[in-house]
Amino acid sequence: MKDNRSVARTLAILELIAKHDEGLTLGQIYRMLDIPKATVYDFLQTLYRADAIYYKDPRLKNYVIGSKMFAIGSVYTKNSNLIEASQFELKDFADRYGRTVFITKRINDKIVYVYKYQPSSSKIVTPQEIGTVSRDFEYGPIGKCYAVFDKTVRNGNIPDFDEIKKNKYVYSSLEDNSHICTLATPVWNFENRIVGVLVASDLAMDGVKRDAIAKDFVEIAKHISRRLGYLGNFDE
């Protein structure tokens, strides 16, 4: 079936704007997408009237994603198979260990937080909320997890690549002077691809049984992967 060109162009415009937090002008958009200026203008005006985009700075007329897209995207948290399959065990893990847990997904060149649960016993206040975006695929444990296990963004130059691949998890370093310790592990689905990364955060403390906690977290990720139809070998 042939794609509808108007729909394809609308999505291309929204995806392009979403990649630029500082916003994009009409001129930037039509040149970057190589679409006629008048056509882009019509699309932008329609999206603007629908609150799908708005001006970050009315003087510059630079477009950013608007409230309508946030409202539509937030429905994902209610209908996501990943969240539905994950939240019971994640909440149990969080309550047992006093750690704040998250689910993240990779959307093109962004890592998006789509779920958060903070138990009453948590000792930290995390700045990340649902909708938080990161573009770090190199230094942080979450990005490293994607860079090792997600074939689309795989980076063989990631430090400890082979060890991470073997262990199926990534911890933040105790030497980075951060007071927060972050643990990340991947989840697969029925298409044998990484569908998300689970995250657990707590105070960084020496002496904590990091490996034992990580192995428990990895087992949870395996259970979730099976629920999502993954039939592959976790030891590959």
mmCIF file of C-alpha atoms in Angstrom, residues 5 22 77 90 92 95 120 153 223:
data_model
loop_
_atom_site.group_PDB
_atom_site.id
_atom_site.type_symbol
_atom_site.label_atom_id
_atom_site.label_comp_id
_atom_site.label_asym_id
_atom_site.label_seq_id
_atom_site.Cartn_x
_atom_site.Cartn_y
_atom_site.Cartn_z
ATOM 1 C CA ARG A 5 2.257 11.742 1.388
ATOM 2 C CA GLU A 22 15.431 25.200 20.887
ATOM 3 C CA THR A 77 1.408 5.062 29.432
ATOM 4 C CA LEU A 90 9.157 -3.234 39.155
ATOM 5 C CA ASP A 92 7.839 -5.040 44.064
ATOM 6 C CA ASP A 95 9.574 -1.573 47.552
ATOM 7 C CA SER A 120 8.008 5.705 50.166
ATOM 8 C CA VAL A 153 22.470 2.391 17.955
ATOM 9 C CA HIS A 223 10.469 -12.353 32.987
#
